[in-house]
């Protein structure tokens, strides 16, 4: 059975790159009827925080990337790592090293000056040092000095490193804590991980990890290193490019399925299909179809995909999301409002739930000011007469529905002998504050009689006051 793992370090939010790695691991395990493990690599005690652990768990659960095992925490497995370090020392595959920081620094400087790659020179390799109580020594892995480490990366193809390029890496620090490469190896071995999918910033660690796995007699997993995600300026995706945390997309009104759909296409394709149901993603996913080159993040495309999902998602679910958003904005929901109609009218024109709510806010509360462009273009003296006629025509209406409102608008255009725009647009700006809304008769119906009349009066006053 195959087994993948997602192994984030909890030093920040779950960012898009991490989420995509998690998604690919999850998809592959689901496709192969395998298992998916979540492992929190929290050995860096200074940089790991409980908030980040929570952010990772929240992000995964919002995206629906459920794991079959875990979350495991590396800090809970220290004893096991130390046990393996002991084993490596006993079998001669690791040794104590007493080189001081000063010595290592000057070695490094010298190597750089000689234009050599900085690496440990193996001074303590054969000294047979024993730890004494007086000093706490680091432990290094005895990396083979001859031969190559070659592996067939499932994305990048064959990759080979010469052992002469790899030095004896530290596996236990002087404070007694195990290092990243050691703990990853022990976990991948103990958790019987068959496929390691991770960012390609780890490619250089892989030959070291393979050597340690070999020394432990462990099975070597398959590796797939995923090319990174770049911002639209070609630089590595970072905070500079805006939201990078998965939950920021939640807060901004994106749908989890849409974000997953966007992420799956970042560096993976299946023909030219853009929209994938979850089952299609699972059925079609092949590691071999992952691009070898980096992919670029593109907000416009994400917005487009989110919009497709907004249109397809059952209305009841969108209503729920709209309610949640209104709650977050502390806006009370007017239960007389025909929310289904409102959502249907607007969802084809917006990209996110937040935009959807923003565009219908005028139905829930009075707006503070008019959209500036709409004022200059529409709320001019020429709008005064149509608005006055509309007010007079709408006030006596008993049935407040789109058809009756439409009849009043038509009547005013006929009476003033002007086009629809000269009456409809001032009415729209008066009632919504901006120049964009669904058909005006439906809009006015939704806003309700009292509010609409009061807003028409407000616009009349506004125009009169601005033009004295
Ligand atoms: N904890 C590592 C990271 O967050 C990942 C290690 C791995 O996947 O092997 O970059």
XYZ file of C-alpha atoms and ligand atoms in Angstrom, residues 5-11 15 21 39-41 74 180 184 188 196-199 201-202 205 209, ligand 1:
34
model
C 2.884 12.461 4.110
C 2.586 16.203 4.377
C 5.219 17.447 6.796
C 4.936 21.199 7.380
C 7.055 23.123 9.859
C 4.695 25.196 11.998
C 6.552 28.474 11.658
C 0.664 29.008 2.615
C 1.976 19.995 -1.698
C 3.240 15.252 10.413
C 4.032 18.501 12.160
C 7.788 19.134 12.060
C 8.091 15.512 16.039
C 15.901 18.086 10.469
C 12.676 13.271 8.734
C 9.675 8.415 6.992
C 7.766 11.652 -0.497
C 6.192 14.560 -2.368
C 7.635 17.902 -1.297
C 8.893 21.244 -2.509
C 13.845 23.326 -2.168
C 14.501 19.956 -0.515
C 18.562 17.082 1.270
C 18.511 11.357 3.597
N 9.279 20.378 7.246
C 9.763 20.633 5.925
C 9.235 21.954 5.421
O 8.222 22.436 5.931
C 9.334 19.607 4.929
C 10.155 18.414 5.031
C 9.810 17.345 4.053
O 8.740 17.370 3.422
O 10.610 16.420 3.972
O 9.804 22.511 4.533
